[in-house]
mmCIF file of C-alpha atoms in Angstrom:
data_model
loop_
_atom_site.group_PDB
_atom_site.id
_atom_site.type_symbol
_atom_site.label_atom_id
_atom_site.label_comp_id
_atom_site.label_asym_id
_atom_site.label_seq_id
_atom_site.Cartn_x
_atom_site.Cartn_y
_atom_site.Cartn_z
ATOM 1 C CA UNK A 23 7.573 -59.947 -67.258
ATOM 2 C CA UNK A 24 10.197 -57.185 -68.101
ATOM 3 C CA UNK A 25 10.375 -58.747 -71.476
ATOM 4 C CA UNK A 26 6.869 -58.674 -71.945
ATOM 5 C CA UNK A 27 6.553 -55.320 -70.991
ATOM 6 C CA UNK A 28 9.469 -54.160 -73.781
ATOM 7 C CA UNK A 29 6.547 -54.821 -76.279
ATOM 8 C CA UNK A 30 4.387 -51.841 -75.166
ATOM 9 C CA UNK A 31 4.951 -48.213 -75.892
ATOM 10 C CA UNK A 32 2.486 -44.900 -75.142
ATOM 11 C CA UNK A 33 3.255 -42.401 -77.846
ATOM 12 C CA UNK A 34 0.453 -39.533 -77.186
ATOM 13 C CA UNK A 35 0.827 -39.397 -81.250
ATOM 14 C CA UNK A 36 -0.961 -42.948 -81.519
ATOM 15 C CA UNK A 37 -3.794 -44.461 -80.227
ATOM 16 C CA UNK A 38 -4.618 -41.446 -78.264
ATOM 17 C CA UNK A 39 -1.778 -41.776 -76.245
ATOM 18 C CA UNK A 40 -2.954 -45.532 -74.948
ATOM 19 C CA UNK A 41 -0.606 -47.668 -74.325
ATOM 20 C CA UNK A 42 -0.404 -49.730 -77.499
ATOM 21 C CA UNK A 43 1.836 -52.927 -78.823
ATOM 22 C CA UNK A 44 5.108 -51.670 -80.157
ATOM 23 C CA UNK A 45 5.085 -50.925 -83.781
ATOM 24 C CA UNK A 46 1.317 -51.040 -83.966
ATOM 25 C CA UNK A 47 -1.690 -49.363 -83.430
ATOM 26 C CA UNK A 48 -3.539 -51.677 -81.379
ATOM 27 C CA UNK A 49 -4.228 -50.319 -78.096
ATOM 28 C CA UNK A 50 -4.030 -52.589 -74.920
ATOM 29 C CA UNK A 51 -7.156 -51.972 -74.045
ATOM 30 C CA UNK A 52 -8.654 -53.082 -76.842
ATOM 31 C CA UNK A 53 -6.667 -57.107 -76.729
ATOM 32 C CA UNK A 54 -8.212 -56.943 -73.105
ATOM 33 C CA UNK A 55 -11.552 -56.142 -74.454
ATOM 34 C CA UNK A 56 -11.343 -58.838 -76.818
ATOM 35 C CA UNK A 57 -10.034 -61.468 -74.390
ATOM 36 C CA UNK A 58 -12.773 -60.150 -72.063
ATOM 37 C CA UNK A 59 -15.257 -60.793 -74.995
ATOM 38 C CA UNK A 60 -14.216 -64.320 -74.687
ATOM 39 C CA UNK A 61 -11.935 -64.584 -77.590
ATOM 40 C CA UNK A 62 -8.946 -66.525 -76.804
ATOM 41 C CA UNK A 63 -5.216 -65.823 -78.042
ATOM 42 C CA UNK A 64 -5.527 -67.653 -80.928
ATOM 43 C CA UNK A 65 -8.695 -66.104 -81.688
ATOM 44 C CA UNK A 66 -6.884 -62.721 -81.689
ATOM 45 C CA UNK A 67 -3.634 -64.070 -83.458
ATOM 46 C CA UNK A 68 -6.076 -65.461 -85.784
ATOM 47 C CA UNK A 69 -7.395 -62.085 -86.567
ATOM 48 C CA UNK A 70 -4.488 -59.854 -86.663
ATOM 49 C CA UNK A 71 -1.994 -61.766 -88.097
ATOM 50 C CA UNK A 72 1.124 -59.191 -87.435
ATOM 51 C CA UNK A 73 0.747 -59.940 -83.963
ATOM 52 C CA UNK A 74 2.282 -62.704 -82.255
ATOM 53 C CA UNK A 75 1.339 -64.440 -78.823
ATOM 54 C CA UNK A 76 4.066 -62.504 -76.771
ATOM 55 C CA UNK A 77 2.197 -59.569 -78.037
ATOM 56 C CA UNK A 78 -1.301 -60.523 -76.519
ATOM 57 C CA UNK A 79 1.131 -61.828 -72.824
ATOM 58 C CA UNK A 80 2.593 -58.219 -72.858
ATOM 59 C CA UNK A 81 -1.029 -56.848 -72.694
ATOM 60 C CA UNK A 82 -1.929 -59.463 -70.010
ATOM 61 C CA UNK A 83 1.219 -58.651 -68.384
ATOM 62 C CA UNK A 84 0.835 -54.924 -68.491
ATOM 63 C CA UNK A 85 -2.895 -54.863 -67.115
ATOM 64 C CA UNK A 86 -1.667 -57.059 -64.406
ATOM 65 C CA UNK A 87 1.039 -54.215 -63.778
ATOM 66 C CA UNK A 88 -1.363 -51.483 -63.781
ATOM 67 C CA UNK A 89 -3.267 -53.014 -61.060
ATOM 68 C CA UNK A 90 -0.648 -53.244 -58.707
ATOM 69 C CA UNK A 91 -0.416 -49.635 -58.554
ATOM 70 C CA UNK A 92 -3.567 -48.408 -58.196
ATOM 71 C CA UNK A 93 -6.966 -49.617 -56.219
ATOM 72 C CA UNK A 94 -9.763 -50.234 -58.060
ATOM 73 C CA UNK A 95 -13.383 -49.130 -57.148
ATOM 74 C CA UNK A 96 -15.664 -51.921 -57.756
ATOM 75 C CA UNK A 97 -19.453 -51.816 -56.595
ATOM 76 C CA UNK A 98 -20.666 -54.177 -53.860
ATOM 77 C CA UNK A 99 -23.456 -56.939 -55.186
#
């Protein structure tokens, strides 16, 4: 996961300080939007072809990071 984690950078210069994938201004949040949306992998790689599938594991692989360190709040049904 280390790896995968070696493809995101925040720069507060780009993408509003977001973390985005290295060398790109394609925030995390928004490949986690998109896979949320129901688009698969190849449905993004399709679309933005400078990104690879690593890419689109490192923002898997960061969200999944993120949540280990914080609780979050989600409204009983």
């Amino acid at each position: 996961m280390e790896n995968l984690l070696s493809r995101i950078t925040i720069n507060p210069e780009v993408g509003h300080g977001k973390p985005t994938i290295k060398n790109t201004r394609y925030t995390v949040e928004s490949m986690l939007e998109y896979l949320a949306g129901g688009d698969t992998i190849e449905d993004i790689l399709s679309e933005f072809k400078d990104l690879q599938r690593e890419d689109i594991l490192a923002c898997i692989a960061y969200a999944t990071a993120s949540m280990k360190l914080k609780d979050i709040e989600i409204p009983a049904a």
